[in-house]
Coordinates of C-alpha atoms in Angstrom, one line a residue:
Chain A
M24 CA -7.3 24.0 -17.8
D25 CA -9.0 21.1 -16.1
N26 CA -6.8 20.2 -13.1
N27 CA -8.0 16.6 -13.2
L28 CA -5.8 16.2 -16.2
P29 CA -3.5 14.6 -17.2
L30 CA -4.7 11.3 -16.0
T31 CA -2.1 8.8 -14.7
E32 CA -1.7 5.8 -16.8
A33 CA -3.2 3.6 -14.1
I34 CA -6.4 5.8 -13.9
F35 CA -6.6 6.0 -17.7
Y36 CA -6.6 2.2 -18.1
I37 CA -8.9 1.6 -15.2
L38 CA -11.5 3.9 -16.7
L39 CA -11.1 2.1 -20.0
A40 CA -11.5 -1.3 -18.3
V41 CA -14.8 -0.4 -16.6
R42 CA -16.5 0.8 -19.8
K43 CA -18.5 -2.4 -19.1
P44 CA -19.0 -3.9 -15.6
N45 CA -15.7 -5.3 -14.4
H46 CA -14.3 -6.5 -11.1
G47 CA -10.8 -6.0 -9.6
Y48 CA -9.1 -9.1 -11.0
G49 CA -10.8 -8.5 -14.4
I50 CA -9.4 -5.0 -14.5
I51 CA -5.9 -6.1 -13.8
Q52 CA -6.1 -8.8 -16.5
E53 CA -7.6 -6.7 -19.2
V54 CA -5.1 -3.8 -18.7
S55 CA -2.3 -6.2 -18.8
E56 CA -3.7 -7.8 -22.0
I57 CA -4.3 -4.7 -24.0
T58 CA -0.9 -3.2 -23.1
G59 CA 0.9 -6.4 -24.0
G60 CA 2.0 -6.8 -20.3
R61 CA 3.5 -3.3 -20.1
V62 CA 1.1 -2.0 -17.5
V63 CA 0.5 -4.5 -14.8
L64 CA -1.5 -2.9 -11.9
G65 CA -0.5 -3.9 -8.4
P66 CA -3.6 -4.8 -6.3
G67 CA -2.7 -2.1 -3.8
T68 CA -2.4 0.5 -6.6
L69 CA -5.8 -0.6 -8.0
Y70 CA -7.5 -0.6 -4.6
G71 CA -6.4 3.0 -3.9
A72 CA -7.3 4.1 -7.4
I73 CA -10.8 2.6 -7.3
N74 CA -11.5 4.2 -4.0
S75 CA -10.4 7.6 -5.3
L76 CA -12.4 7.1 -8.5
L77 CA -15.5 6.1 -6.5
S78 CA -15.2 9.2 -4.3
K79 CA -14.8 11.4 -7.4
K80 CA -17.9 9.6 -8.8
W81 CA -16.1 8.8 -12.0
I82 CA -17.0 5.2 -11.5
M83 CA -19.8 3.5 -9.5
L84 CA -20.4 0.2 -7.8
Y85 CA -22.3 -1.9 -10.3
S86 CA -23.2 -4.9 -8.3
E87 CA -22.6 -6.3 -4.9
D88 CA -24.4 -9.5 -4.4
M89 CA -24.1 -10.1 -0.6
A90 CA -25.8 -13.5 -0.6
S91 CA -23.4 -15.3 -3.0
R92 CA -20.5 -13.1 -2.0
K93 CA -20.0 -12.3 -5.7
K94 CA -17.1 -10.1 -6.6
K95 CA -17.8 -6.4 -6.6
E96 CA -18.1 -4.9 -10.1
Y97 CA -17.5 -1.3 -11.1
L98 CA -18.8 0.7 -14.0
I99 CA -17.8 4.1 -15.5
T100 CA -20.2 7.0 -14.9
K101 CA -21.1 9.9 -17.2
E102 CA -18.6 12.1 -15.4
G103 CA -16.0 9.4 -15.9
I104 CA -16.7 9.2 -19.6
E105 CA -16.5 13.0 -19.9
V106 CA -13.0 13.1 -18.2
F107 CA -11.8 10.2 -20.2
F108 CA -12.6 11.9 -23.5
K109 CA -11.1 15.2 -22.3
E110 CA -7.9 13.2 -21.7
V111 CA -8.2 11.6 -25.1
K112 CA -8.5 15.0 -26.7
R113 CA -5.3 16.1 -24.8
L114 CA -3.5 13.0 -26.0
E115 CA -4.6 13.6 -29.6
E116 CA -3.2 17.1 -29.5
L117 CA 0.1 15.7 -28.2
V118 CA 0.3 13.2 -31.1
R119 CA -0.8 15.8 -33.6
N120 CA 1.9 18.2 -32.5
A121 CA 4.5 15.4 -32.4
K122 CA 4.3 15.3 -36.2
L123 CA 6.4 18.5 -36.2
M124 CA 9.3 16.2 -35.3
E125 CA 8.8 14.2 -38.4
G126 CA 11.8 13.9 -40.6
L127 CA 14.2 14.0 -37.7
A128 CA 13.7 10.4 -36.7
Chain B
M15 CA 8.4 -22.4 14.1
K16 CA 8.2 -19.0 15.9
K17 CA 10.7 -16.2 15.6
F18 CA 10.8 -12.9 17.5
R19 CA 11.9 -9.8 15.5
L20 CA 11.4 -6.1 15.7
Y21 CA 11.5 -4.5 12.3
Y22 CA 11.2 -0.8 11.8
D23 CA 11.5 -0.9 8.0
K24 CA 8.8 -2.8 6.2
D25 CA 11.0 -3.2 3.1
R26 CA 13.6 -5.0 5.1
E27 CA 10.9 -7.0 6.9
Q28 CA 9.5 -8.0 3.5
D29 CA 13.0 -9.0 2.3
W30 CA 13.3 -11.2 5.4
L31 CA 10.0 -12.9 4.8
Q32 CA 11.1 -13.5 1.2
K33 CA 14.3 -15.1 2.4
M34 CA 12.4 -17.3 4.9
S35 CA 10.0 -18.4 2.1
S36 CA 13.0 -19.2 -0.2
E37 CA 14.3 -21.4 2.7
G38 CA 11.0 -23.2 2.9
W39 CA 9.3 -21.3 5.7
A40 CA 6.0 -19.5 5.0
L41 CA 4.7 -16.8 7.4
K42 CA 1.3 -17.8 8.8
K43 CA 0.7 -15.3 11.6
F44 CA 2.2 -12.1 13.0
F45 CA 1.5 -10.8 16.5
L46 CA 3.5 -8.2 18.5
G47 CA 6.8 -9.1 16.9
V48 CA 6.2 -12.8 17.0
Y49 CA 6.3 -14.4 13.5
T50 CA 4.8 -17.9 13.2
F51 CA 6.1 -19.9 10.2
V52 CA 5.0 -23.2 8.7
P53 CA 6.9 -25.3 6.2
C54 CA 6.4 -24.6 2.5
K55 CA 8.1 -25.5 -0.8
P56 CA 11.2 -23.3 -1.1
G57 CA 10.3 -20.1 -2.8
E58 CA 6.6 -21.0 -2.9
Y59 CA 5.3 -17.5 -1.9
I60 CA 6.0 -13.8 -2.6
Y61 CA 5.2 -11.6 0.5
Q62 CA 4.1 -8.0 0.7
I63 CA 3.3 -5.8 3.7
D64 CA 0.9 -3.0 3.7
L65 CA -0.6 -0.4 6.1
L66 CA -4.3 0.3 5.9
E67 CA -5.6 3.8 5.6
N68 CA -8.2 3.7 8.4
W69 CA -8.2 2.2 11.9
D70 CA -10.9 -0.3 11.1
G71 CA -13.4 1.0 8.6
D72 CA -11.9 -0.5 5.4
K73 CA -10.4 -3.7 6.9
E74 CA -13.0 -6.1 5.5
D75 CA -13.4 -4.2 2.2
F76 CA -9.7 -4.3 1.7
A77 CA -9.4 -8.0 2.6
S78 CA -12.2 -9.1 0.3
F79 CA -10.9 -6.9 -2.6
M80 CA -7.5 -8.6 -2.2
E81 CA -9.0 -12.1 -2.1
D82 CA -11.0 -11.3 -5.2
S83 CA -7.8 -10.2 -6.9
G84 CA -6.1 -13.5 -6.2
V85 CA -4.1 -12.2 -3.2
E86 CA -4.1 -14.1 0.1
V87 CA -4.4 -12.1 3.3
V88 CA -2.1 -14.0 5.6
S89 CA -2.3 -12.0 8.8
Q90 CA -3.7 -8.7 10.0
W91 CA -2.5 -6.9 13.0
Y92 CA -3.9 -3.5 13.9
R93 CA -3.6 -1.6 10.6
W94 CA -0.8 -3.8 9.3
V95 CA -1.5 -6.5 6.7
Y96 CA 0.6 -9.3 5.5
L97 CA -0.2 -10.5 2.0
R98 CA 1.1 -13.2 -0.2
K99 CA 0.7 -14.8 -3.6
K100 CA 2.1 -18.0 -5.1
A101 CA 5.3 -17.3 -7.0
E102 CA 4.2 -19.5 -9.8
D103 CA 1.4 -17.0 -10.5
G104 CA 3.9 -14.4 -11.6
P105 CA 5.4 -11.3 -10.0
F106 CA 3.6 -9.8 -7.1
E107 CA 4.0 -6.1 -6.1
M108 CA 1.2 -4.3 -4.3
Y109 CA 2.1 -0.8 -5.6
T110 CA 3.2 -0.5 -9.2
D111 CA 3.2 3.2 -9.9
I112 CA 5.2 6.0 -8.2
D113 CA 2.1 7.9 -7.0
S114 CA 0.7 4.9 -5.1
K115 CA 4.2 4.0 -3.7
I116 CA 4.5 7.6 -2.4
N117 CA 1.0 7.3 -0.9
Q118 CA 2.0 4.1 0.9
Y119 CA 5.1 5.7 2.4
N120 CA 3.1 8.7 3.4
R121 CA 0.6 6.5 5.3
I122 CA 3.5 4.7 7.1
K123 CA 5.2 8.1 7.9
N124 CA 2.0 9.5 9.4
F125 CA 1.4 6.4 11.4
F126 CA 4.9 6.6 13.0
R127 CA 4.7 10.3 13.4
A128 CA 1.6 9.9 15.6
A129 CA 3.5 7.1 17.5
F130 CA 6.5 9.4 17.9
I131 CA 4.3 12.3 19.3
L132 CA 2.6 9.9 21.7
E133 CA 5.9 8.4 22.9
M134 CA 7.4 11.9 23.3
G135 CA 4.5 12.8 25.5
G136 CA 5.1 9.7 27.5
F137 CA 8.8 10.5 27.8
L138 CA 8.2 14.1 29.1
I139 CA 5.6 12.8 31.7
E140 CA 8.0 10.1 32.9
M141 CA 10.9 12.5 33.0
N142 CA 9.0 14.9 35.0
A143 CA 8.0 12.1 37.5
A144 CA 11.5 10.9 37.6
L145 CA 12.9 14.3 38.5
R146 CA 10.3 14.9 41.1
T147 CA 10.3 11.5 42.9
K148 CA 13.9 10.4 42.0
S149 CA 12.5 6.9 41.7
L150 CA 14.5 4.4 39.6
L151 CA 11.3 3.0 38.1
F152 CA 10.3 6.3 36.5
W153 CA 13.9 6.7 35.1
I154 CA 13.6 3.3 33.5
F155 CA 10.2 4.2 32.0
A156 CA 11.6 7.6 30.8
I157 CA 14.6 5.9 29.1
L158 CA 12.3 3.3 27.4
A159 CA 9.9 6.0 26.2
G160 CA 12.9 8.0 24.9
V161 CA 14.4 5.0 23.1
F162 CA 11.1 4.3 21.4
A163 CA 10.6 7.9 20.5
I164 CA 14.0 8.0 18.7
L165 CA 13.2 4.7 16.9
F166 CA 9.9 6.1 15.7
L167 CA 11.5 9.3 14.6
R168 CA 14.0 7.3 12.6
I169 CA 11.2 5.5 10.7
V170 CA 9.6 8.9 9.9
W171 CA 12.9 10.1 8.5
R172 CA 13.4 6.9 6.5
C173 CA 10.0 7.2 5.0
Q174 CA 10.6 10.8 4.2
W175 CA 13.9 9.8 2.5
K176 CA 12.1 7.2 0.4
I177 CA 9.4 9.6 -0.6
E178 CA 12.0 12.1 -1.7
Q179 CA 13.8 9.4 -3.7
L180 CA 10.5 8.5 -5.5
Q181 CA 9.6 12.1 -6.1
R182 CA 13.0 12.6 -7.8
E183 CA 12.4 9.6 -9.9
K184 CA 9.1 11.1 -11.0
G185 CA 10.9 14.3 -12.0

């Protein structure tokens, strides 16, 4: 099995938030929004995760405008998309198998 | 206002900064155990302390990332960073998942383990000199180095204990 999986919740949502160019603060906000405030990424957690995703080449630096000191934006790579969908497949299998429990709830 | 303190546990140090903020004193600068405070509205800020990964490589990158994320870098000393956010902007915690919390304690542990080894080396050299020369000065140095070595070792153990707690939580 792919030893990159399962993804942590933080990594999963960061990948999702950089499907289009996004910067640090934007990632924190979007993740909080789409999870109804359940997943709030600490800036230290995000910083560490971004650096590890960059070194794995799952995301890349999209823009770094030195002159205007614009915020750095990140974008998912092909590898990142691949890993993301592998994880989605794994999650779908979990949900599919969870149906065996139906009737007990 | 200036206060001199030596903390060997960043969580307790953080709690103390929080208490100072709730009493209307905001940390402005840290240098060698000297904390400089300026007045603020009681409870205006939430403070967090962090240790950077590298000696200097990622200092600027880290600082600009934090500023971009709405976090103010108050003071940097060596690899230690003091950060804060206004309390009215909501809760502020640097590390929000167990893995990144474990990583942080690992960084701190490794930092103090290196300090311990250095101090232990100093202790042995001073001890050797003290035994050879029977000079009081070397004895004092040896005792000082010994005390610091024990202190650093305690921090290493504390971090280890916290890491194990977190790992148990993770299951």
